[in-house]
Short mmCIF file of C-alpha atoms in Angstrom, two decimals:
data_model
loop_
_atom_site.label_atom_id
_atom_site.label_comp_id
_atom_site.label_asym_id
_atom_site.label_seq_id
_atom_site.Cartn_x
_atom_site.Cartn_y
_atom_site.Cartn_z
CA UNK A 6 23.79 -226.43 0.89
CA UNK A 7 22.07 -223.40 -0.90
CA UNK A 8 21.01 -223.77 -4.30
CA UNK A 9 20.91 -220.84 -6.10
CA UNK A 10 18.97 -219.70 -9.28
CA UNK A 11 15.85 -221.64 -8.46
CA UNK A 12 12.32 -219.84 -9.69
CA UNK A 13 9.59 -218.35 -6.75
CA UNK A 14 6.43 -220.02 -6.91
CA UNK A 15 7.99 -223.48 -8.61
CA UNK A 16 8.12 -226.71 -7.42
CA UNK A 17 11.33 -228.91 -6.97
CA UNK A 18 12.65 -232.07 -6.00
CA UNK A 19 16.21 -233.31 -4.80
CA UNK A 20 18.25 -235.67 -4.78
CA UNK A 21 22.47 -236.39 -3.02
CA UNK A 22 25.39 -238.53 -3.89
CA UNK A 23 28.35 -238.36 -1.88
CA UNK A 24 31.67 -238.74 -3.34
CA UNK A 25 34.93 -239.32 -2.07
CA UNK A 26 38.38 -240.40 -3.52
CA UNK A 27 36.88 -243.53 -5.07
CA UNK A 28 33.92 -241.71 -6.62
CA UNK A 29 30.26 -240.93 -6.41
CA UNK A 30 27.65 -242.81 -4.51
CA UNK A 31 24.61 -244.30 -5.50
CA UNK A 32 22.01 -241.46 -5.57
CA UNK A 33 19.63 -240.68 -2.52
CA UNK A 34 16.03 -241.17 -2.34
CA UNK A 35 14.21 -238.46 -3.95
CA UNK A 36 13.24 -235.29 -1.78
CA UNK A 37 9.33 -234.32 -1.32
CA UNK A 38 8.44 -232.13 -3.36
CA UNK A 39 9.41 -228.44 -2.30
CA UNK A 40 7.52 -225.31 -3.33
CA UNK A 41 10.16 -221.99 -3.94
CA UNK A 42 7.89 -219.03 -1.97
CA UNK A 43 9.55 -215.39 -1.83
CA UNK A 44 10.14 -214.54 1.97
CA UNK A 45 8.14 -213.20 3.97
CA UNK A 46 8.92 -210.11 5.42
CA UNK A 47 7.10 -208.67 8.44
CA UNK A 48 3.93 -206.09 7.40
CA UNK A 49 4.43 -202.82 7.96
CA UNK A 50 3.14 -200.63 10.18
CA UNK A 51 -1.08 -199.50 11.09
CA UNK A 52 -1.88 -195.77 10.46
CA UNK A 53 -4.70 -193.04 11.02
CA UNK A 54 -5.88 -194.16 14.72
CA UNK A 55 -9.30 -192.65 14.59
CA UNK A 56 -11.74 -192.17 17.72
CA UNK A 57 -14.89 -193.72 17.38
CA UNK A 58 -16.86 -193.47 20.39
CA UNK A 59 -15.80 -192.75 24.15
CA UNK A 60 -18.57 -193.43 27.00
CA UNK A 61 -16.21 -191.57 29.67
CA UNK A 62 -15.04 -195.46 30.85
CA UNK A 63 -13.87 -196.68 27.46
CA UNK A 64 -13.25 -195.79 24.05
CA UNK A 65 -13.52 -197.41 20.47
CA UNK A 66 -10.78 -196.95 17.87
CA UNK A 67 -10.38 -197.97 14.42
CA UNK A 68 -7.17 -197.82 11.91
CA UNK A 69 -6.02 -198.66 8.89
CA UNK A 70 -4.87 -202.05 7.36
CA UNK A 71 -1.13 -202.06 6.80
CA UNK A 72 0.10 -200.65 3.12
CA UNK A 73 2.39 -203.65 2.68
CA UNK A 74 1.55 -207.21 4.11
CA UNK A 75 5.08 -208.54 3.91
CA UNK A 76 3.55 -211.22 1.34
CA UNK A 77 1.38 -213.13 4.09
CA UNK A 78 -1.61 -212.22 4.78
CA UNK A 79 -2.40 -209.64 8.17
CA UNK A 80 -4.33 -212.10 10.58
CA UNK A 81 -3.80 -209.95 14.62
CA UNK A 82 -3.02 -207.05 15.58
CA UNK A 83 -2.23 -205.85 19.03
CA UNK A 84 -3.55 -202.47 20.54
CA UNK A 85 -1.13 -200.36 23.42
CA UNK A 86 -2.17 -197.72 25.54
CA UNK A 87 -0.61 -194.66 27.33
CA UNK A 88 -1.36 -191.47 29.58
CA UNK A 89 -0.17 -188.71 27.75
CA UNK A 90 1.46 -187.68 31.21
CA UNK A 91 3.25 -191.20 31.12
CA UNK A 92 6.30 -192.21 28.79
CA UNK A 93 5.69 -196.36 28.75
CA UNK A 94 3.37 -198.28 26.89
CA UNK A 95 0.97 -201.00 28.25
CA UNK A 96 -1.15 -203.45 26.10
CA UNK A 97 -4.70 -203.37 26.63
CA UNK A 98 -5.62 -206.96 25.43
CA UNK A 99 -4.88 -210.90 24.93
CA UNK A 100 -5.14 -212.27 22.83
CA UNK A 101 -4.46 -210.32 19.22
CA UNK A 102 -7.39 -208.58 17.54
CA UNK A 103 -8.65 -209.78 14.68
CA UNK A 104 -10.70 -206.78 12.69
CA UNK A 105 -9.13 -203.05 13.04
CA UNK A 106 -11.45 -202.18 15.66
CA UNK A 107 -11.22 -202.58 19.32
CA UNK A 108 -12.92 -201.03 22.40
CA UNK A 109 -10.66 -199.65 24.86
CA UNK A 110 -11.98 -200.61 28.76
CA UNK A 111 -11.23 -199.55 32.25
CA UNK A 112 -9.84 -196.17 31.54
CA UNK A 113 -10.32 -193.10 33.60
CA UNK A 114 -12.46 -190.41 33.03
CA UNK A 115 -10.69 -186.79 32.23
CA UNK A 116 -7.88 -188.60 30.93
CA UNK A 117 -5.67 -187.91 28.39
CA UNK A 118 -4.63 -191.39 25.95
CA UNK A 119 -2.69 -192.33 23.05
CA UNK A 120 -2.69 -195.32 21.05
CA UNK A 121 -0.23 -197.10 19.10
CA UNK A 122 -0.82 -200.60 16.86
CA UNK A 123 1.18 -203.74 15.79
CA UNK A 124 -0.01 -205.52 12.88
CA UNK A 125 0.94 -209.74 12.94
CA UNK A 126 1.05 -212.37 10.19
CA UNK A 127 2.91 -215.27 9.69
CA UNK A 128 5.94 -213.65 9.63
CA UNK A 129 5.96 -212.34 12.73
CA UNK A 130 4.33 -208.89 14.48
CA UNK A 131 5.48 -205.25 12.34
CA UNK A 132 6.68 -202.20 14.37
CA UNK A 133 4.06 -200.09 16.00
CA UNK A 134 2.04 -197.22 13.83
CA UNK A 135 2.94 -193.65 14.92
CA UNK A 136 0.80 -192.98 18.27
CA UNK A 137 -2.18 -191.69 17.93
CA UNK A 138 -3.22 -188.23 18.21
CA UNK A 139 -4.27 -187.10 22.27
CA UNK A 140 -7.55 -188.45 23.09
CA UNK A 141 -9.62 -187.04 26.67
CA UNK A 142 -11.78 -189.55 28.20
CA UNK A 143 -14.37 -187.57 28.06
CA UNK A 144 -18.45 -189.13 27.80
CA UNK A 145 -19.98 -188.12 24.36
CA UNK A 146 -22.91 -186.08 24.57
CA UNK A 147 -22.98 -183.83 22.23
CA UNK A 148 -26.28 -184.00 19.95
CA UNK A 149 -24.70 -184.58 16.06
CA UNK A 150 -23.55 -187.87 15.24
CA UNK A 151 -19.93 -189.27 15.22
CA UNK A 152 -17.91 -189.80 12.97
CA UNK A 153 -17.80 -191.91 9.61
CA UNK A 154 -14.91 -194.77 9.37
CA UNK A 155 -13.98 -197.02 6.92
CA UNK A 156 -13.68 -195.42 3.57
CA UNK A 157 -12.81 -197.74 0.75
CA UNK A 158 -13.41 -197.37 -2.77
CA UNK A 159 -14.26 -199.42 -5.76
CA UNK A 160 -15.08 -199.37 -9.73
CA UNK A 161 -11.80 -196.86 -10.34
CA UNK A 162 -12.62 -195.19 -13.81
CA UNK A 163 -10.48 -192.25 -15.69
CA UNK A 164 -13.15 -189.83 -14.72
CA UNK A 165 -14.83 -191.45 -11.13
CA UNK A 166 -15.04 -193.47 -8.44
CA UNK A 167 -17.25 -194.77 -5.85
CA UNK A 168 -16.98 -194.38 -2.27
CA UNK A 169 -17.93 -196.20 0.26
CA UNK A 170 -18.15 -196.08 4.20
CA UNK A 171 -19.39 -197.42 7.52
CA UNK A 172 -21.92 -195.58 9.74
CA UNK A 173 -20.91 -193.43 12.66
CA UNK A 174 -20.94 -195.89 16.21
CA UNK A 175 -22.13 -192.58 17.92
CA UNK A 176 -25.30 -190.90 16.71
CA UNK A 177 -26.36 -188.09 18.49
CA UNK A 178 -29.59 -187.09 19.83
CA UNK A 179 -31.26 -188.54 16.67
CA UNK A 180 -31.03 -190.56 13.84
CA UNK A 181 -28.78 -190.22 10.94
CA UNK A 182 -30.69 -188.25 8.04
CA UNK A 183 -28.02 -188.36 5.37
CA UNK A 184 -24.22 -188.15 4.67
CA UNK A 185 -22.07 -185.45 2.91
CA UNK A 186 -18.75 -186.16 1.10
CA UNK A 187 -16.26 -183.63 1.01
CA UNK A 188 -13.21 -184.07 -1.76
CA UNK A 189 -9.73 -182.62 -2.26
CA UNK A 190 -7.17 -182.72 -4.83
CA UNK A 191 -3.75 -184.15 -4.13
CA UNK A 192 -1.32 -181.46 -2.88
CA UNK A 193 -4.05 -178.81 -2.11
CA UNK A 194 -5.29 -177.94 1.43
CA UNK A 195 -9.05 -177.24 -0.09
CA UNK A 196 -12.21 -179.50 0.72
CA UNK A 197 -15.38 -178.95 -1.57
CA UNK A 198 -18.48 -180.62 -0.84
CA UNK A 199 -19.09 -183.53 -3.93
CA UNK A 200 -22.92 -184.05 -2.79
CA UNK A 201 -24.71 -180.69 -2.18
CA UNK A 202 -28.30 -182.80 -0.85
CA UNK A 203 -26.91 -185.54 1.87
CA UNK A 204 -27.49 -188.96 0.81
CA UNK A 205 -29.15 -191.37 2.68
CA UNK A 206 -27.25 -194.32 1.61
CA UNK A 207 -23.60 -194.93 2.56
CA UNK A 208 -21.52 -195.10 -0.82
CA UNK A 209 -21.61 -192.03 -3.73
CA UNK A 210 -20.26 -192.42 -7.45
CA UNK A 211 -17.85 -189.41 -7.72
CA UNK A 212 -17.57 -188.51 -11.08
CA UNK A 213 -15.95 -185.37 -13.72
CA UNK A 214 -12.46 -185.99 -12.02
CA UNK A 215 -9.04 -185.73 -14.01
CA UNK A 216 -8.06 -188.33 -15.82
CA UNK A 217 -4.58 -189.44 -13.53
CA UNK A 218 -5.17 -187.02 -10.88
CA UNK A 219 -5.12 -187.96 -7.50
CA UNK A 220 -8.12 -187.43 -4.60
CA UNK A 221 -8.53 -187.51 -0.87
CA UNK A 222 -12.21 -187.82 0.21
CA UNK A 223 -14.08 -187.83 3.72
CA UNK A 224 -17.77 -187.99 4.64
CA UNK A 225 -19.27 -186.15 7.71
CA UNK A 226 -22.89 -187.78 9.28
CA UNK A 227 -25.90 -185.67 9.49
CA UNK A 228 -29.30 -185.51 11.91
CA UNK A 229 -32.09 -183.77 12.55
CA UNK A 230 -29.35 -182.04 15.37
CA UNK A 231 -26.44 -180.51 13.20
CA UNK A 232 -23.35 -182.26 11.14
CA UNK A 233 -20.98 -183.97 12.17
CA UNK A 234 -17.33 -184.17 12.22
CA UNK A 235 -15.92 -185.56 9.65
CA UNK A 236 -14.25 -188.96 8.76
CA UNK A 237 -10.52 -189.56 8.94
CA UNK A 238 -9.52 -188.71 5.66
CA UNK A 239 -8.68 -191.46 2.88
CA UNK A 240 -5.80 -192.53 1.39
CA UNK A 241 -5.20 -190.85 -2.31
CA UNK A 242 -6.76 -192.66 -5.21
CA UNK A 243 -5.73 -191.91 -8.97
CA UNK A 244 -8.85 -192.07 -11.56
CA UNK A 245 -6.83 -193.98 -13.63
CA UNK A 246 -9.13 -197.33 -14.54
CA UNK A 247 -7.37 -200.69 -14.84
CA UNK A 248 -6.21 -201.68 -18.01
CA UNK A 249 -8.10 -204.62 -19.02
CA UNK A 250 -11.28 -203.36 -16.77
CA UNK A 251 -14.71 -205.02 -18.13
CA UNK A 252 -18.16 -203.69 -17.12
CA UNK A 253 -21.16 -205.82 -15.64
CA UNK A 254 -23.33 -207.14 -18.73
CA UNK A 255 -26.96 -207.26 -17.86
CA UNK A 256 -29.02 -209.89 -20.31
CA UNK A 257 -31.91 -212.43 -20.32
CA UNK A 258 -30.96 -215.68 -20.99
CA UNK A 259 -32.29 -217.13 -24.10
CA UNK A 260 -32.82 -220.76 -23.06
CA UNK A 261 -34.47 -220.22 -19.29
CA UNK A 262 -35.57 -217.29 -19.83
CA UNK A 263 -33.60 -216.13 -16.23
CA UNK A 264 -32.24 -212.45 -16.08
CA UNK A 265 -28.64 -212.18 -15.39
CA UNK A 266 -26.21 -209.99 -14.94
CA UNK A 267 -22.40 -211.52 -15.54
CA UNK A 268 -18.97 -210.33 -15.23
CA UNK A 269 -15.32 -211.26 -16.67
CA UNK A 270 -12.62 -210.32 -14.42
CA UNK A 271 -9.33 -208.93 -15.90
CA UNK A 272 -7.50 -210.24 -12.83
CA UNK A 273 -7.55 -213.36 -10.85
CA UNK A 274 -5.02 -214.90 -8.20
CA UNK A 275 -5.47 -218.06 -6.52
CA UNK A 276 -7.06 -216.43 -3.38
CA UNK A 277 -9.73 -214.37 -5.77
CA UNK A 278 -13.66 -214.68 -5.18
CA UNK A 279 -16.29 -212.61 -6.63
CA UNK A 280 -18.11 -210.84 -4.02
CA UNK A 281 -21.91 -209.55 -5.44
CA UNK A 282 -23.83 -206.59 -3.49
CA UNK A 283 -26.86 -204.64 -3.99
CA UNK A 284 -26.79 -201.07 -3.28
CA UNK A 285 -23.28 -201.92 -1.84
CA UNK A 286 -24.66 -204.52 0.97
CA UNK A 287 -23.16 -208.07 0.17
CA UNK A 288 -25.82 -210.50 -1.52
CA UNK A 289 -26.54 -212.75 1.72
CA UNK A 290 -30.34 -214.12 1.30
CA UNK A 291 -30.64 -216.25 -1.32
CA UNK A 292 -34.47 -217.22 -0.35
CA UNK A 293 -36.08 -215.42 -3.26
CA UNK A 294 -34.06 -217.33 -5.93
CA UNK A 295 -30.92 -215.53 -6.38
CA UNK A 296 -28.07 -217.90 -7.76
CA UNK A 297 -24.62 -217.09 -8.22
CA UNK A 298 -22.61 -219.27 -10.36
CA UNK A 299 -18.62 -218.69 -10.98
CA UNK A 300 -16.20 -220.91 -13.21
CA UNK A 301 -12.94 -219.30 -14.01
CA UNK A 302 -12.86 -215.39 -14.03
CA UNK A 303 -16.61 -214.92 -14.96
CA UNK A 304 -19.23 -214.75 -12.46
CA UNK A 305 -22.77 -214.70 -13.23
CA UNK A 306 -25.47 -213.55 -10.44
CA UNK A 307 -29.14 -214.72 -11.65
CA UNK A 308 -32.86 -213.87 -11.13
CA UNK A 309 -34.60 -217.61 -11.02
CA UNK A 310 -37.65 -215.49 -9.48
CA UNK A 311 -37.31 -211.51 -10.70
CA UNK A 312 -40.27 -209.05 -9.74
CA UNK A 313 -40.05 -205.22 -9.01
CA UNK A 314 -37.66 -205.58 -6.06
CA UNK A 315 -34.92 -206.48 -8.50
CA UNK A 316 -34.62 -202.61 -9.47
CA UNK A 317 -31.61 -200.92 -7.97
CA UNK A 318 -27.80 -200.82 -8.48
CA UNK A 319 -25.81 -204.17 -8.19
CA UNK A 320 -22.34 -204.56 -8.23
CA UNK A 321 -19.10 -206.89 -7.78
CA UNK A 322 -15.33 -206.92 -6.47
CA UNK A 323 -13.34 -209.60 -6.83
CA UNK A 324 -10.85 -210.13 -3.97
CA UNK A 325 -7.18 -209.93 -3.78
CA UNK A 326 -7.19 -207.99 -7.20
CA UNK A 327 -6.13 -204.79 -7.75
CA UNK A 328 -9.44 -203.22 -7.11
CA UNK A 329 -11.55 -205.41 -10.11
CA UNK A 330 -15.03 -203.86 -9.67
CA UNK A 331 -17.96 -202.90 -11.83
CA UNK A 332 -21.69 -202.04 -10.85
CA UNK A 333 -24.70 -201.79 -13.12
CA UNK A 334 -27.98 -200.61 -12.51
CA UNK A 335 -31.32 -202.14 -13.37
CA UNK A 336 -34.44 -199.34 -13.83
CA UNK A 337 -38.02 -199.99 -13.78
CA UNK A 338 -38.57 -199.44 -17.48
CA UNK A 339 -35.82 -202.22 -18.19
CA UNK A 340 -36.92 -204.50 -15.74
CA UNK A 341 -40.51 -204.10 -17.36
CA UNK A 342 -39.17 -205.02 -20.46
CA UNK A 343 -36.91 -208.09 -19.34
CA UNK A 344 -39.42 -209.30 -17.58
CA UNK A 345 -41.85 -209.09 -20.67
CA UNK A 346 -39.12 -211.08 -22.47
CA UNK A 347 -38.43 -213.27 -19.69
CA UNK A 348 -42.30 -214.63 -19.82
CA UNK A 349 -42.00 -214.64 -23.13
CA UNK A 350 -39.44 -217.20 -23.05
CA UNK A 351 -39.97 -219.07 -20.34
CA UNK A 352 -44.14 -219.27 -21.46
CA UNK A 353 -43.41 -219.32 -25.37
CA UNK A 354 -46.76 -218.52 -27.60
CA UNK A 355 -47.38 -221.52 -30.66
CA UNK A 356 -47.97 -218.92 -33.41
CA UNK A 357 -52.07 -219.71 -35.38
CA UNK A 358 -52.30 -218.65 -38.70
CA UNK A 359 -56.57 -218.72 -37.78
CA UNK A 360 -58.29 -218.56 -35.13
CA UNK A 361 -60.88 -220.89 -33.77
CA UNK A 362 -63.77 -221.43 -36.13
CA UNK A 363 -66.05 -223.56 -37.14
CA UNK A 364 -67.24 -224.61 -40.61
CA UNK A 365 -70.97 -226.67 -41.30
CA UNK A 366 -70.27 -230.10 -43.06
CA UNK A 367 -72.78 -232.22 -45.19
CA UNK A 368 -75.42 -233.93 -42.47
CA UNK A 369 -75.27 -230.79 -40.48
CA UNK A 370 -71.89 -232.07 -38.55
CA UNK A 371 -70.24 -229.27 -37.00
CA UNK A 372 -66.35 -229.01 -37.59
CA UNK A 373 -64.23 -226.59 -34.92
CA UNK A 374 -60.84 -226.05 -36.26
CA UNK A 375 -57.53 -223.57 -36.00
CA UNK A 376 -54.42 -223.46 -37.98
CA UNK A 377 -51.06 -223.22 -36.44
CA UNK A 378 -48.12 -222.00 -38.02
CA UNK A 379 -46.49 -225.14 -37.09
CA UNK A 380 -46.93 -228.08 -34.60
CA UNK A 381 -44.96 -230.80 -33.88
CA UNK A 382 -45.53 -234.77 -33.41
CA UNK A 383 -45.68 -234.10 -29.69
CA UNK A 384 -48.38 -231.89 -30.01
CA UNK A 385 -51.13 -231.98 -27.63
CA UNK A 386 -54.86 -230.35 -27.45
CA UNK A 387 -57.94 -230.14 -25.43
CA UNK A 388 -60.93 -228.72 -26.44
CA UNK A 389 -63.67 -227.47 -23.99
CA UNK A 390 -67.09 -225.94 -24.50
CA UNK A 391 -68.24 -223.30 -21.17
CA UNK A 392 -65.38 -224.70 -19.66
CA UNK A 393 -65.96 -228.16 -19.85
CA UNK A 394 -63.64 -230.85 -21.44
CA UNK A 395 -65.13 -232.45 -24.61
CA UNK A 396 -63.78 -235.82 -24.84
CA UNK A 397 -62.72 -237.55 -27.78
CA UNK A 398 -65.49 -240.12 -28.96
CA UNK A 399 -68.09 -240.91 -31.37
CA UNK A 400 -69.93 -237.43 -30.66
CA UNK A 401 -66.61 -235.22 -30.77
CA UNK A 402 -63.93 -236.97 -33.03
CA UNK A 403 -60.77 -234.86 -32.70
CA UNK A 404 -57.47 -234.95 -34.53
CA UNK A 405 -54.78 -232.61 -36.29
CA UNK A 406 -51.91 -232.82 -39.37
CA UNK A 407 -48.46 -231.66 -38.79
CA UNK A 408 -47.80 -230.94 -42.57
CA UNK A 409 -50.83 -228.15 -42.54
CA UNK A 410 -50.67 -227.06 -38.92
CA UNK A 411 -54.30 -227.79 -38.71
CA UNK A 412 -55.96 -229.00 -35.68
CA UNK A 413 -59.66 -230.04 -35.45
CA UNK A 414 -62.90 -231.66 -33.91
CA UNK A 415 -65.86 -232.49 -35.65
CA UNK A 416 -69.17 -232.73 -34.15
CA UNK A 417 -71.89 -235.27 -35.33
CA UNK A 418 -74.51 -233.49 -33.70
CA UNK A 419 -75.24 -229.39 -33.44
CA UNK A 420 -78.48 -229.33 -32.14
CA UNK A 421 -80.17 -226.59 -29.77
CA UNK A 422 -78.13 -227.91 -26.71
CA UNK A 423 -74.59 -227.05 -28.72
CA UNK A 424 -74.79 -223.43 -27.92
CA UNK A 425 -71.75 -221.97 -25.98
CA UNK A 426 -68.25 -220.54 -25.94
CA UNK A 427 -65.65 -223.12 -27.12
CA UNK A 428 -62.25 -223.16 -26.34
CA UNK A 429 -59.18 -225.17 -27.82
CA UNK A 430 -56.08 -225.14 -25.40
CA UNK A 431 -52.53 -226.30 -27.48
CA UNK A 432 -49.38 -227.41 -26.09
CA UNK A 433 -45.95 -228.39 -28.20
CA UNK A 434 -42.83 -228.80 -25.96
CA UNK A 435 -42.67 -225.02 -24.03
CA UNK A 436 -45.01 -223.51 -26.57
CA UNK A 437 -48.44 -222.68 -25.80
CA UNK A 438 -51.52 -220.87 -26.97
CA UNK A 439 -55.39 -221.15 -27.02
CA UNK A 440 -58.33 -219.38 -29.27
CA UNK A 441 -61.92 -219.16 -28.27
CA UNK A 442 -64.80 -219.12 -30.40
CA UNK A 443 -68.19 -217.28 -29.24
CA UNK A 444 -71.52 -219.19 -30.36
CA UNK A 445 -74.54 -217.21 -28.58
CA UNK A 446 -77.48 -215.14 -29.51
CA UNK A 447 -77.73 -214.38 -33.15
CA UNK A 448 -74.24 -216.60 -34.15
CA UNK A 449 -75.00 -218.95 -32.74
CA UNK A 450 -79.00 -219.37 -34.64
CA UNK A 451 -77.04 -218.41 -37.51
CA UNK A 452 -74.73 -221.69 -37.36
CA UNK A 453 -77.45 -223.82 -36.10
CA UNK A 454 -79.72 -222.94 -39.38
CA UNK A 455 -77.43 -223.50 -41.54
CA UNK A 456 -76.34 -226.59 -39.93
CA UNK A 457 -80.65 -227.85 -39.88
CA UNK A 458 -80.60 -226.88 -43.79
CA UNK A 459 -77.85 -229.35 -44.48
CA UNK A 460 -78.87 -231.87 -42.58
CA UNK A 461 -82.67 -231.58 -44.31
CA UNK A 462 -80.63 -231.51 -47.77
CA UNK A 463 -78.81 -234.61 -46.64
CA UNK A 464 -81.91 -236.37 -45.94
CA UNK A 465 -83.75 -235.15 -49.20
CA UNK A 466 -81.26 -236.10 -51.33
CA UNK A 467 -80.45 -239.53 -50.49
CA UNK A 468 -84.29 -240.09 -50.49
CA UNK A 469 -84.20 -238.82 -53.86
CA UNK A 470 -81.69 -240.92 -55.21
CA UNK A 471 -83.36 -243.79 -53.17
CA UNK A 472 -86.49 -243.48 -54.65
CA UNK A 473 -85.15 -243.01 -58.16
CA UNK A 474 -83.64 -245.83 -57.59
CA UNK A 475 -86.98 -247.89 -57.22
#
């Protein structure tokens, strides 16, 4: 029986009672549960066959995926061969190939060779792509590089794009130096060159286009030789940015202290997954600290261990969107200044309200002391003189008052063997901070006078009062 009217993509179960002239049945045992999906058509058909790379023996082509998948996903595709001289078809491999690349073996040098390719998902394998244009079997020797393959783009604005490509298989005589991207306009039969100086990296950001116009673009390889040919051109793209589209947010996180840089997709299916790159190479070593964390449609890449490196442009996709993409680009001056307010947070300073110093109390007792602008209950201190702890005792009695901020140790005894450079380190929670105070030369005869003159006063005075006494 077909039931009609049901929903794609919801979930039903059934049930049957059979009736006859008596009436209905008791009613069946409920069905498992069944999921509505849309059929699945066959995907269409590969295009652009593109030459890669011919020894004389064999020869490396490339295509492109499929414009419609048929709703399942391309997993094969198959690859057939033919003399141009010949009418029939042979396939050159089992099993299927799985990427859109595939070297061509055993074929015969001064030959003349077309192509054709199936693409295969669930639903079964598509027709064949148009055949390929005549390729000779003919070694590569010429000294400029191959061609470019591969163009994709990403981060679609209303006034740019960025391109992106794969390296030539074939490079000449030499290395590559640089690449050149050449652009047209939909419906005109002009190329202009986008990047007058090659680039040595393989994406651009092409920018000033027309909002809703369309562009083809394709890249030619350059060495110390000549230039080569160029690329297969791309499929069209409109610089028309997706409605919803969010940039990259670039921040320093005020808790940890860890530099991020997060995005929100507008766009999500169930198959999505945020893909993160630097300079357009997928993040793949996470050994100096890099952590990406995703819940929902954000995604959030993070520096646990940031340093100079981290300058340069990053950027994400998320799959099985409609192109979702956005880049951002961290400079050295920025980086400088995260990285100032990174320590800052992660090493926080306890603000003083004085530094270090020392007052001379009655007997000639010496009393160190700072003020902090505020200190908790958890507070903790050490206080050192030349670098050596001072411990709390009869000699050094140490303490501090979280009302005033005020943290102290008093000496009993300043005597010739007191002078030095003394140091108070503080610590509350995160927060920490020290002061020094410099007693040498001239301060410090200064602060051992006046501590001698107290002490004598001390001393006279209570054997004044003593002797008045008797």
């Amino acid at each position: 029986f077909v039931v009609h009217g049901l929903t794609t993509g919801e979930t039903y179960v059934f049930r049957v009672q059979a009736i006859n002239e008596l009436g209905l049945s008791d009613e069946s045992q409920e069905s498992s549960p069944l999921s509505v999906q849309a059929a699945l058509k066959m995907p269409s058909s590969p295009y652009d066959i593109a030459l890669l790379h011919c020894d004389g023996s064999s020869m490396i082509v490339n295509w492109k995926h499929p414009k419609h998948s048929g709703g399942a996903k391309v997993t094969e595709y198959y690859v057939d061969k033919r003399e141009v001289s010949h009418h029939s078809w042979r396939e050159t491999h089992i099993p299927a190939v799985k990427e859109r690349i595939f070297k061509v073996e055993n074929l015969k040098s001064g030959a003349v060779y077309e192509f054709q390719v199936y693409a295969a998902s669930l639903a079964g394998v598509g027709n064949p792509s148009e055949p390929s244009a005549p390729f000779v079997c003919q070694a590569w020797t010429f000294p400029e590089p191959g061609p470019t393959y591969d163009l994709t783009f990403c981060e679609i604005r209303n006034d740019s794009v960025v391109l992106e490509w794969l390296a030539p298989l074939y490079t000449g005589s030499s290395a590559i130096s640089g690449y050149t991207v050449e652009m047209s306009k939909k419906g005109s039969d002009t190329w202009t060159t986008v990047n007058e100086t090659a680039v040595r990296h393989r994406y651009v950001k092409v920018t000033q286009l027309e909002e809703g116009e369309s562009y083809a673009f394709r890249v030619r390889a350059q060495n110390a030789d000549g230039v080569g040919n160029h690329s297969m051109a791309s499929d069209s793209v409109c610089a028309k940015a997706l409605e919803g589209i969010q940039e990259v947010q670039c921040g320093v996180d005020a808790e940890t202290g860890d530099i991020y840089l997060s995005f929100e997709s507008c766009e999500m299916s169930e198959d999505s997954s945020f893909i993160w790159k630097k300079s357009y190479e997928e993040i793949t070593d996470f050994s100096k600290g890099i952590v990406i964390k995703t819940e929902g449609n954000c995604s959030k890449l993070i520096f646990k261990n940031p340093d100079k490196d981290d300058v340069g442009t990053f950027s994400v996709a998320v799959s099985h969107t409609n192109n979702v993409s956005s880049s951002y680009r961290i400079g050295s001056e920025e980086l400088e200044k995260m990285l100032a307010q990174s320590y800052d947070i992660r090493h926080p300073i306890i603000p003083l309200k004085t530094e270090l110093s020392y007052k001379i109390l009655e007997r000639g007792r010496m009393r160190f002391w700072l003020q902090a602008e505020s200190i908790s209950s958890a507070v903790t201190y050490k206080f050192f003189k030349n670098d050596e702890e001072l411990v709390s005792s009869e000699q050094h009695k140490m303490s501090h008052d979280v009302a005033t901020g005020i943290i102290e140790m008093v000496q009993d005894h300043f005597t010739e063997q007191s002078e030095g450079t003394y140091t108070v380190q503080i610590q509350d929670g995160k927060g920490k901070n020290q002061s020094t105070l410099v007693l040498i030369g001239d301060a410090f005869k200064a602060a051992l006078a006046e501590a001698d003159f107290q002490r004598r006063e001390y001393i006279r005075v209570k054997e004044g009062i003593t002797e008045s006494e008797e």
